[in-house]
Coordinates of C-alpha atoms in Angstrom, one line a residue:
M1 CA 103.7 129.9 117.3
N2 CA 101.4 132.4 115.5
P3 CA 98.5 130.5 114.0
D4 CA 98.8 132.3 110.6
L5 CA 102.5 131.2 110.3
R6 CA 101.6 127.7 111.4
R7 CA 99.0 127.5 108.6
E8 CA 101.4 129.0 106.0
R9 CA 104.1 126.4 106.8
A10 CA 101.6 123.5 106.7
A11 CA 100.3 124.6 103.3
A12 CA 103.7 124.7 101.5
T13 CA 104.1 122.5 98.5
F14 CA 107.7 121.5 99.2
N15 CA 110.1 120.8 102.1
P16 CA 112.1 124.0 102.9
E17 CA 114.8 121.9 104.5
L18 CA 115.7 120.5 101.0
V19 CA 116.1 124.1 99.6
T20 CA 118.3 125.0 102.6
H21 CA 120.6 122.1 101.6
L22 CA 120.6 123.5 98.1
L23 CA 121.5 127.0 99.2
D24 CA 124.2 125.7 101.6
G25 CA 125.7 123.4 98.9
S26 CA 124.9 120.1 100.6
P27 CA 123.1 118.6 103.6
E28 CA 126.5 118.2 105.3
N29 CA 127.2 122.0 105.0
T30 CA 123.8 122.7 106.5
R31 CA 124.5 120.3 109.4
R32 CA 127.9 121.8 110.1
R33 CA 126.7 125.4 109.8
R34 CA 124.0 124.8 112.4
E35 CA 126.4 123.0 114.6
I36 CA 128.6 126.1 114.6
E37 CA 125.6 128.4 115.2
N38 CA 124.6 126.2 118.2
M39 CA 128.1 126.3 119.6
I40 CA 127.7 130.1 119.8
L41 CA 124.1 130.2 121.0
N42 CA 124.9 127.7 123.8
D43 CA 128.1 129.5 124.8
P44 CA 127.5 131.4 128.2
D45 CA 130.0 134.1 127.0
F46 CA 127.8 134.9 123.9
Q47 CA 125.8 138.0 124.5
H48 CA 123.8 139.8 121.9
E49 CA 123.0 143.3 123.1
D50 CA 120.3 145.2 121.2
L51 CA 122.5 147.6 119.2
N52 CA 119.5 149.9 118.6
F53 CA 119.7 151.4 122.1
L54 CA 123.5 151.9 122.2
T55 CA 125.5 155.1 121.4
R56 CA 128.1 155.0 118.7
S57 CA 130.9 154.7 121.2
Q58 CA 129.1 151.9 123.0
R59 CA 128.5 150.1 119.7
Y60 CA 132.2 150.4 118.8
E61 CA 133.3 149.1 122.2
V62 CA 130.9 146.1 122.0
A63 CA 132.0 145.2 118.5
V64 CA 135.7 145.4 119.4
K65 CA 135.0 143.1 122.4
K66 CA 133.1 140.7 120.1
S67 CA 136.0 140.7 117.6
A68 CA 138.5 139.8 120.3
S69 CA 136.3 137.2 121.8
M70 CA 135.7 135.7 118.3
V71 CA 139.4 135.1 117.7
K72 CA 139.7 133.2 121.1
K73 CA 136.5 131.2 120.4
M74 CA 137.5 130.1 116.9
R75 CA 140.8 128.8 118.4
E76 CA 138.8 127.1 121.2
F77 CA 136.4 125.4 118.8
G78 CA 139.1 124.6 116.2
I79 CA 137.4 126.6 113.3
A80 CA 139.8 127.3 110.4
D81 CA 137.9 126.5 107.2
P82 CA 137.0 129.8 105.4
D83 CA 133.3 129.0 105.1
E84 CA 133.1 127.9 108.7
I85 CA 134.9 131.1 109.8
M86 CA 132.2 133.1 107.9
W87 CA 129.3 131.2 109.5
F88 CA 130.9 131.7 112.9
K89 CA 131.5 135.4 112.4
K90 CA 128.0 136.1 111.0
L91 CA 126.3 134.7 114.1
H92 CA 128.8 135.7 116.7
L93 CA 128.8 139.4 115.6
V94 CA 125.0 139.3 115.2
N95 CA 124.2 142.6 113.4
F96 CA 127.3 144.4 114.4
V97 CA 129.8 145.5 111.8
E98 CA 133.2 144.0 112.5
P99 CA 135.7 146.8 113.4
V100 CA 138.7 144.7 112.4
G101 CA 136.9 143.2 109.4
L102 CA 139.3 144.6 106.9
N103 CA 142.1 142.6 108.5
Y104 CA 140.3 139.4 107.4
S105 CA 138.5 140.5 104.2
M106 CA 141.3 142.5 102.6
F107 CA 144.6 142.4 104.5
I108 CA 145.0 138.6 104.8
P109 CA 143.7 137.9 101.2
T110 CA 146.2 140.5 100.0
L111 CA 149.1 138.8 101.8
L112 CA 148.0 135.4 100.4
N113 CA 147.6 136.8 96.8
Q114 CA 150.5 139.2 96.6
G115 CA 153.0 138.4 99.4
T116 CA 156.1 136.3 98.8
T117 CA 156.5 133.1 100.9
A118 CA 158.9 134.9 103.3
Q119 CA 156.4 137.8 103.7
Q120 CA 153.5 135.4 104.4
E121 CA 155.6 133.6 107.0
K122 CA 156.3 136.9 108.7
W123 CA 152.8 138.4 108.8
L124 CA 150.2 135.8 108.1
H125 CA 150.0 134.0 111.5
P126 CA 150.2 137.2 113.6
S127 CA 147.4 138.8 111.5
K128 CA 145.1 135.8 111.9
G129 CA 145.4 136.1 115.7
L130 CA 145.1 139.9 115.7
E131 CA 148.6 140.2 117.0
I132 CA 149.0 142.7 114.2
I133 CA 145.8 144.3 112.8
G134 CA 145.9 145.0 109.1
T135 CA 143.9 147.7 107.4
Y136 CA 143.4 149.3 104.0
A137 CA 146.0 152.0 104.8
Q138 CA 149.3 150.6 103.6
T139 CA 151.5 151.8 106.4
E140 CA 151.7 151.4 110.2
M141 CA 151.2 154.0 113.0
G142 CA 153.9 155.6 115.1
H143 CA 156.2 157.4 112.5
G144 CA 155.2 160.9 111.9
I145 CA 151.9 159.8 111.0
T146 CA 148.7 161.4 112.0
V147 CA 145.6 159.2 112.2
G148 CA 142.0 159.7 113.4
D149 CA 138.3 158.8 113.0
I150 CA 136.5 160.6 110.2
G151 CA 133.3 160.9 112.2
P152 CA 129.7 159.5 112.0
K153 CA 128.5 157.9 108.7
F154 CA 125.2 156.8 107.3
G155 CA 125.8 153.4 109.0
Y156 CA 128.8 151.4 110.0
D157 CA 128.9 152.9 113.5
E158 CA 131.1 150.1 114.7
M159 CA 133.8 150.8 112.1
D160 CA 136.3 153.5 112.9
N161 CA 137.0 154.6 109.3
G162 CA 139.8 157.0 109.6
Y163 CA 142.1 159.6 108.0
L164 CA 145.8 159.2 107.7
K165 CA 148.5 161.7 107.0
M166 CA 152.2 160.8 106.4
D167 CA 154.9 163.4 106.9
N168 CA 158.3 162.4 105.4
Y169 CA 157.9 158.8 106.4
R170 CA 160.0 156.2 104.4
I171 CA 158.4 152.8 104.0
P172 CA 160.9 149.9 104.1
R173 CA 161.3 148.2 100.8
E174 CA 160.7 144.7 102.3
N175 CA 157.2 145.9 103.3
M176 CA 156.1 146.1 99.7
L177 CA 154.3 142.9 98.7
M178 CA 156.5 141.4 95.9
K179 CA 154.9 138.3 94.6
Y180 CA 154.1 139.9 91.3
A181 CA 155.5 143.5 91.2
Q182 CA 158.9 144.1 92.7
V183 CA 161.4 146.9 93.5
K184 CA 165.0 145.6 93.5
P185 CA 167.6 146.9 96.0
D186 CA 169.0 149.2 93.4
G187 CA 165.6 150.8 92.9
T188 CA 164.7 149.0 89.6
Y189 CA 160.9 148.4 89.3
V190 CA 159.8 145.0 87.9
K191 CA 156.3 145.0 86.4
P192 CA 153.9 142.2 87.1
L193 CA 153.0 139.8 84.2
S194 CA 149.5 141.5 84.1
N195 CA 148.4 144.7 85.8
K196 CA 145.2 142.9 86.8
L197 CA 147.2 140.5 89.0
T198 CA 147.6 143.3 91.6
Y199 CA 143.8 143.7 91.7
G200 CA 143.5 140.2 93.3
T201 CA 142.1 141.4 96.7
M202 CA 139.5 143.7 95.1
V203 CA 138.4 141.0 92.7
F204 CA 138.0 138.6 95.8
V205 CA 136.0 141.2 97.8
R206 CA 133.8 142.1 94.8
S207 CA 133.0 138.4 94.3
F208 CA 132.2 138.1 98.0
L209 CA 129.9 141.2 97.8
V210 CA 127.7 139.4 95.3
G211 CA 127.0 136.8 98.0
E212 CA 126.5 139.6 100.6
A213 CA 123.9 141.2 98.3
A214 CA 122.0 137.9 98.3
R215 CA 122.3 137.5 102.1
S216 CA 121.1 141.0 102.9
L217 CA 118.2 140.9 100.5
S218 CA 117.2 137.4 101.7
K219 CA 117.1 138.8 105.3
A220 CA 114.9 141.7 104.3
C221 CA 112.6 139.4 102.3
T222 CA 112.3 137.1 105.3
I223 CA 111.2 139.9 107.6
A224 CA 108.8 141.5 105.1
V225 CA 107.1 138.2 104.0
R226 CA 106.7 136.8 107.6
Y227 CA 105.3 140.1 108.8
S228 CA 102.9 140.3 105.8
A229 CA 101.6 136.8 106.8
V230 CA 101.0 138.0 110.4
R231 CA 99.6 141.5 109.7
H232 CA 95.9 141.7 109.0
Q233 CA 94.3 144.8 107.6
S234 CA 91.3 146.2 105.7
E235 CA 88.9 144.0 103.7
I236 CA 88.9 142.3 100.4
R237 CA 85.2 141.3 100.6
P238 CA 82.9 143.5 102.7
G239 CA 81.9 141.9 105.9
E240 CA 84.6 139.2 106.0
P241 CA 87.5 139.2 108.5
E242 CA 90.5 141.3 107.7
P243 CA 92.8 139.3 105.5
Q244 CA 96.6 138.9 105.9
I245 CA 98.2 141.7 103.9
L246 CA 100.1 139.0 102.0
D247 CA 96.8 138.2 100.3
F248 CA 96.6 141.6 98.6
Q249 CA 97.9 141.4 95.1
T250 CA 99.7 144.7 95.5
Q251 CA 101.7 143.3 98.4
Q252 CA 102.6 140.2 96.4
Y253 CA 103.7 142.3 93.5
K254 CA 106.0 144.3 95.8
L255 CA 107.5 141.3 97.5
F256 CA 107.5 138.2 95.4
P257 CA 109.8 139.6 92.6
L258 CA 112.2 140.6 95.3
L259 CA 112.1 137.1 96.8
A260 CA 112.8 135.7 93.3
T261 CA 115.7 138.2 93.0
A262 CA 117.1 137.0 96.3
Y263 CA 117.1 133.4 95.1
A264 CA 118.7 134.4 91.8
F265 CA 121.4 136.3 93.7
Q266 CA 122.0 133.3 96.0
F267 CA 122.8 131.1 93.0
V268 CA 124.9 133.9 91.4
G269 CA 126.8 134.4 94.7
R270 CA 127.7 130.7 94.8
Y271 CA 128.7 130.7 91.1
M272 CA 131.0 133.8 91.6
K273 CA 132.7 132.2 94.6
E274 CA 133.3 129.0 92.7
T275 CA 134.5 130.9 89.6
Y276 CA 136.9 133.1 91.6
H277 CA 138.5 130.0 93.3
R278 CA 138.7 128.1 90.0
I279 CA 140.4 131.0 88.1
N280 CA 142.6 131.8 91.0
E281 CA 144.0 128.3 91.0
S282 CA 144.7 128.7 87.2
I283 CA 146.5 132.0 87.9
G284 CA 148.6 130.2 90.5
Q285 CA 149.7 127.8 87.8
G286 CA 150.6 130.7 85.4
D287 CA 147.4 130.6 83.3
L288 CA 146.1 134.2 83.1
S289 CA 143.8 133.7 80.1
E290 CA 140.5 134.1 82.2
L291 CA 141.8 137.0 84.4
P292 CA 140.3 139.8 82.2
E293 CA 136.8 138.2 82.2
L294 CA 137.0 137.5 86.0
H295 CA 137.9 141.2 86.6
A296 CA 135.0 142.4 84.3
L297 CA 132.5 139.9 85.7
T298 CA 133.2 140.7 89.4
A299 CA 133.1 144.4 88.7
G300 CA 129.8 144.2 86.8
L301 CA 128.0 141.7 89.0
K302 CA 129.1 143.6 92.1
A303 CA 127.5 146.7 90.7
F304 CA 124.4 145.0 89.4
T305 CA 123.6 143.0 92.5
T306 CA 124.4 145.7 95.0
W307 CA 122.3 148.4 93.2
T308 CA 119.4 145.9 92.9
A309 CA 119.6 144.7 96.5
N310 CA 120.0 148.2 97.9
S311 CA 116.7 149.4 96.3
A312 CA 115.0 146.1 97.1
I313 CA 115.8 146.2 100.8
E314 CA 114.2 149.6 100.9
E315 CA 111.1 148.2 99.1
C316 CA 110.9 145.5 101.8
R317 CA 111.0 148.2 104.5
L318 CA 108.2 150.2 102.8
A319 CA 106.1 147.0 102.5
C320 CA 106.1 146.7 106.3
G321 CA 104.2 150.0 106.7
G322 CA 104.9 152.2 109.7
H323 CA 106.6 149.5 111.7
G324 CA 109.2 149.1 108.9
Y325 CA 110.5 152.6 109.8
S326 CA 111.2 151.5 113.4
H327 CA 114.5 149.9 114.2
C328 CA 112.5 147.0 115.7
S329 CA 111.9 145.8 112.1
G330 CA 115.6 145.1 111.6
I331 CA 115.4 146.5 108.1
P332 CA 116.9 149.9 108.7
N333 CA 120.0 148.3 110.1
I334 CA 120.2 145.8 107.2
Y335 CA 119.9 148.8 104.8
V336 CA 122.5 151.1 106.3
T337 CA 125.0 148.2 106.8
F338 CA 124.6 147.1 103.2
T339 CA 124.2 150.3 101.2
P340 CA 128.0 151.2 101.4
A341 CA 128.5 148.2 99.1
C342 CA 127.3 150.4 96.2
T343 CA 130.3 152.6 96.8
F344 CA 133.2 150.7 98.4
E345 CA 135.4 148.3 96.4
G346 CA 134.6 150.5 93.4
E347 CA 131.7 152.9 92.9
N348 CA 129.1 151.1 90.9
T349 CA 129.0 153.4 87.8
V350 CA 132.8 153.1 87.5
M351 CA 132.4 149.3 87.9
M352 CA 129.9 149.1 85.1
L353 CA 132.2 151.2 82.9
Q354 CA 135.1 148.7 83.7
T355 CA 132.8 145.9 82.5
A356 CA 132.0 148.0 79.4
R357 CA 135.7 148.2 78.5
F358 CA 135.9 144.4 78.5
L359 CA 132.7 144.2 76.4
M360 CA 134.1 146.7 73.9
K361 CA 137.4 144.8 73.6
S362 CA 135.5 141.6 73.1
Y363 CA 133.3 143.3 70.4
D364 CA 136.4 144.5 68.6
Q365 CA 137.9 141.0 68.7
V366 CA 134.8 139.5 67.1
H367 CA 134.8 142.1 64.4
S368 CA 138.4 141.4 63.6
G369 CA 137.5 137.7 63.0
K370 CA 138.4 136.2 66.4
L371 CA 136.1 134.2 68.6
V372 CA 135.4 135.1 72.2
G373 CA 134.5 132.7 75.0
G374 CA 132.9 132.7 78.4
T375 CA 130.0 134.9 79.3
V376 CA 130.5 137.1 76.1
S377 CA 130.4 134.2 73.6
Y378 CA 127.0 135.5 72.4
L379 CA 128.9 138.3 70.7
N380 CA 130.3 135.8 68.2
D381 CA 126.9 135.7 66.5
L382 CA 126.8 139.5 66.1
P383 CA 128.2 139.9 62.6
S384 CA 125.6 137.6 61.1
Q385 CA 122.8 138.1 63.6
R386 CA 119.4 139.4 62.9
I387 CA 119.7 141.9 65.7
Q388 CA 121.6 144.1 63.3
P389 CA 119.5 147.3 62.7
Q390 CA 119.2 146.8 59.0
Q391 CA 118.0 143.2 59.4
V392 CA 115.4 143.5 62.2
A393 CA 112.4 142.9 59.9
A394 CA 112.9 139.1 60.2
W395 CA 112.5 139.4 64.0
P396 CA 110.6 139.3 66.4
T397 CA 109.3 135.8 67.1
V398 CA 106.9 134.5 69.7
V399 CA 108.7 133.8 72.9
D400 CA 107.7 130.8 75.1
L401 CA 107.0 132.5 78.4
S402 CA 107.2 129.2 80.3
S403 CA 110.6 128.1 78.9
P404 CA 113.8 129.1 80.9
E405 CA 115.8 128.5 77.7
S406 CA 113.6 130.8 75.6
L407 CA 113.7 133.5 78.3
T408 CA 117.5 133.3 78.6
E409 CA 117.7 133.7 74.9
V410 CA 115.8 137.0 74.8
Y411 CA 118.0 138.4 77.6
K412 CA 121.0 137.3 75.5
L413 CA 119.6 139.2 72.5
R414 CA 118.9 142.3 74.6
A415 CA 122.5 142.3 75.9
A416 CA 124.0 141.7 72.4
R417 CA 121.8 144.6 71.0
L418 CA 122.8 147.1 73.7
V419 CA 126.5 146.1 73.4
D420 CA 126.2 146.6 69.6
I421 CA 124.6 150.0 70.0
A422 CA 127.2 151.2 72.5
A423 CA 130.1 150.0 70.3
K424 CA 128.6 151.8 67.2
N425 CA 128.0 155.0 69.1
L426 CA 131.5 154.9 70.5
K427 CA 132.9 154.4 67.0
A428 CA 130.7 157.3 65.6
E429 CA 131.9 159.7 68.3
M430 CA 135.5 158.8 67.5
S431 CA 134.9 159.2 63.8
H432 CA 134.0 162.9 64.6
R433 CA 137.7 163.3 65.3
K434 CA 137.2 163.1 69.0
S435 CA 139.8 161.5 71.2
K436 CA 139.0 158.0 72.5
E437 CA 138.7 159.4 76.0
V438 CA 136.2 162.1 75.0
A439 CA 134.3 159.7 72.9
W440 CA 134.1 157.2 75.8
N441 CA 132.6 159.9 78.1
L442 CA 130.1 160.9 75.4
T443 CA 129.0 157.3 75.1
S444 CA 129.2 156.4 78.8
V445 CA 125.4 156.2 79.4
D446 CA 125.1 153.7 76.6
L447 CA 128.1 151.8 77.9
V448 CA 126.6 151.4 81.4
R449 CA 123.3 150.2 79.8
A450 CA 125.2 147.6 77.8
S451 CA 127.0 146.4 81.0
E452 CA 123.8 146.3 82.9
A453 CA 122.1 144.2 80.2
H454 CA 125.1 141.9 80.1
C455 CA 125.0 141.3 83.8
H456 CA 121.2 140.8 83.8
Y457 CA 121.7 138.2 81.1
V458 CA 124.4 136.4 83.2
V459 CA 122.1 136.3 86.2
V460 CA 119.2 134.8 84.2
K461 CA 121.6 132.3 82.6
I462 CA 123.1 131.2 85.9
F463 CA 119.6 130.8 87.4
A464 CA 118.4 128.8 84.4
E465 CA 121.5 126.5 84.5
R466 CA 121.0 125.9 88.2
L467 CA 117.4 124.7 87.6
L468 CA 118.7 122.0 85.3
K469 CA 120.7 120.4 88.2
I470 CA 117.7 120.1 90.6
Q471 CA 116.4 116.5 90.7
D472 CA 113.6 116.9 93.3
K473 CA 110.3 117.6 91.4
S474 CA 108.7 119.8 94.1
I475 CA 111.8 121.9 94.5
H476 CA 112.3 122.2 90.8
T477 CA 108.7 123.4 90.4
V478 CA 108.8 126.1 93.0
L479 CA 112.2 127.4 91.9
K480 CA 111.2 127.4 88.3
N481 CA 108.2 129.6 89.3
L482 CA 110.7 132.0 90.9
F483 CA 112.9 131.9 87.8
L484 CA 109.9 132.7 85.6
L485 CA 108.8 135.5 87.9
Y486 CA 112.3 137.0 88.0
S487 CA 112.7 136.8 84.2
L488 CA 109.3 138.1 83.3
Y489 CA 109.3 140.9 85.8
G490 CA 112.6 142.0 84.4
I491 CA 111.2 142.0 80.9
N492 CA 108.3 144.1 82.1
Q493 CA 110.6 146.6 83.8
K494 CA 112.8 146.9 80.7
A495 CA 110.0 146.6 78.1
G496 CA 111.5 149.3 76.0
D497 CA 114.7 147.4 75.3
F498 CA 112.9 144.3 74.2
L499 CA 110.4 146.3 72.1
Q500 CA 112.9 148.7 70.4
G501 CA 115.1 145.8 69.5
N502 CA 112.2 143.9 68.0
I503 CA 113.2 141.0 70.3
M504 CA 109.7 140.5 71.4
A505 CA 106.4 141.5 69.8
G506 CA 104.4 144.2 71.5
S507 CA 101.4 141.9 71.6
Q508 CA 103.2 139.5 73.9
F509 CA 103.6 142.1 76.7
T510 CA 99.9 141.6 77.7
Q511 CA 100.7 137.9 78.1
V512 CA 103.9 138.7 80.1
N513 CA 101.8 140.8 82.5
Q514 CA 99.1 138.2 82.8
R515 CA 101.7 135.5 83.5
I516 CA 103.3 137.6 86.2
M517 CA 99.9 137.9 87.9
E518 CA 99.3 134.1 87.6
L519 CA 102.8 133.5 89.2
L520 CA 102.0 135.7 92.2
T521 CA 99.0 133.5 92.9
I522 CA 101.0 130.3 92.4
I523 CA 103.9 131.4 94.6
R524 CA 101.6 132.7 97.4
P525 CA 101.2 129.4 99.3
D526 CA 104.9 128.8 99.3
A527 CA 106.1 132.3 100.2
V528 CA 106.7 131.7 104.0
A529 CA 108.4 128.4 103.3
L530 CA 110.7 130.0 100.7
V531 CA 111.9 132.6 103.3
D532 CA 112.2 129.9 106.0
A533 CA 114.5 128.0 103.6
F534 CA 117.1 130.9 104.0
D535 CA 117.4 129.5 107.6
F536 CA 118.2 132.7 109.4
K537 CA 118.2 132.6 113.2
D538 CA 116.1 135.2 114.9
V539 CA 119.2 136.8 116.5
T540 CA 120.7 137.2 113.0
L541 CA 117.6 138.9 111.6
G542 CA 117.5 141.2 114.6
S543 CA 113.8 141.8 113.9
V544 CA 110.7 141.8 116.0
L545 CA 108.6 141.8 112.8
G546 CA 110.4 138.8 111.2
R547 CA 110.4 136.5 114.2
Y548 CA 110.2 132.8 113.3
D549 CA 107.3 132.3 115.8
G550 CA 105.4 135.3 114.4
N551 CA 104.6 136.6 117.9
V552 CA 105.1 140.2 116.7
Y553 CA 102.8 142.5 118.7
E554 CA 103.6 141.3 122.3
N555 CA 107.3 141.5 121.6
L556 CA 106.9 144.8 119.9
F557 CA 105.8 146.3 123.2
E558 CA 108.6 144.6 125.2
W559 CA 111.2 145.9 122.7
A560 CA 109.8 149.5 123.0
K561 CA 110.0 149.4 126.8
K562 CA 113.8 149.0 126.5
S563 CA 114.2 152.5 125.1
P564 CA 116.4 154.7 127.3
L565 CA 113.7 157.4 127.2
N566 CA 111.5 155.0 129.2
K567 CA 113.9 154.8 132.2
T568 CA 112.0 157.8 133.7
E569 CA 108.3 158.6 133.4
V570 CA 109.2 162.2 132.5
H571 CA 112.5 163.1 130.9
E572 CA 114.7 165.6 132.7
S573 CA 114.6 167.9 129.7
Y574 CA 111.0 168.6 130.4
H575 CA 111.8 169.9 133.9
K576 CA 114.7 171.9 132.5
Y577 CA 113.1 173.6 129.5
L578 CA 109.4 173.1 129.1
K579 CA 108.1 173.3 132.7
P580 CA 109.5 176.8 133.3
L581 CA 107.5 178.0 130.2
Q582 CA 104.3 176.4 131.5
S583 CA 104.7 177.9 135.0
K584 CA 104.4 181.4 133.4
L585 CA 101.0 180.6 132.0

């Protein structure tokens, strides 16, 4: 064990195991997850090739082999629970993308959500065993159909995303999933009770992606924080030994807000998963009342968390210096695997605009005298609130910068103000005799800002509510510090919104900045323990820099020696192209 990491872990103010239980949902969940991980690690058939030295074709072949092996192993180990399947797949695949992933993440959920009982009986069991492999193309091969691979992408080398062309192919009527929408034998189309019912799979995947944002950012933070505790450089005081780079305030300012964000997203991911399952049960019983908000919330939070995590993962890479650019850090692979989430299952700007439609409808309801519930209930206060432009003189007030309730309130006021501005600008554009569609486009930047503020408020609110449920004093203290850093850093980044809305006094921003700097110092002794609590196995991180034992530099050299370019002392290209030139000199 690296002595720096040993000291870091000994100095922590809390037991990271207790936080792991919190993140997993219970001590029993942690025990079972580790049991499944150990099944895989102790299995002689489990191999984790270093994907960094493989060609695309090799990566694809290894990933397909792993997918096939995974189905057999899950049967062998009797793993059927959805959470357990996810734990198993995450470790079994290591850092490979799953080539048949869409079969499990989209095809099977779509069968469950939109297939009739007869259709489920026909296709569900074969698809779970890969006897048939479902994809996002709603047809099968072999009928006048041309398919192929679309070529290399930014990442996802193991996924053969393809093109598909159909030529006069008639799809059988019974292949249409008819739980909600139907086509009768005479050709009559029967609409679903709500159009949003047909979005079930997309809503499921979007809610899942919020959790993926948390996991990917948590991995990147683990690597960057551990490496920053091992890496020594420069001087703080002349003549003294080189400090750990984690002791530099600039490094703390880069990483600790990202660590706080990872924790915030962990709690939001769990909330979204629970909310999705709760509302889905209600839908199954015929209650569609919460469906519009679920659709809006999953769209907005998918965009908010993936945008944030995407840029934060890159920040973690940059915080690792030159080694962060090497694949040995593991962060480039995390980044290229995660970044498509900003585009797939709904491009993020479009997602934010979908959330904005729900916000505008809710705003209109409030102004017609109706009350709204759920995450938009703050709009009920708008008609009488002091955030109305003509009444701002009564505001601002002094905000308690150490109170989660007080900080949640200012985020709520920011969201309400930006929704109000967007709604009024939309109305103004429409009053200029523009069509609603043209007016919407001309207000779209304001609408995206309103959605972003709404989502930011929801994240702060969920984090604050999670704090209230934590009994252990040491855990509550460390997580409250992360909450305060997440909230105050966000206020600092969006200072204009809080100042322009007179939500906070300008004089308080000096205090906000001072409090952030204090929190960096307070969190510093717990930083390594906080990333340890994510409980990632080294094989899952796929990082030399983020190793649990901290033995970076000796393993860095061993990793580099595996490069195919090192198989010969001089590459054959030298003899082919460069040596002839030199012989003429």
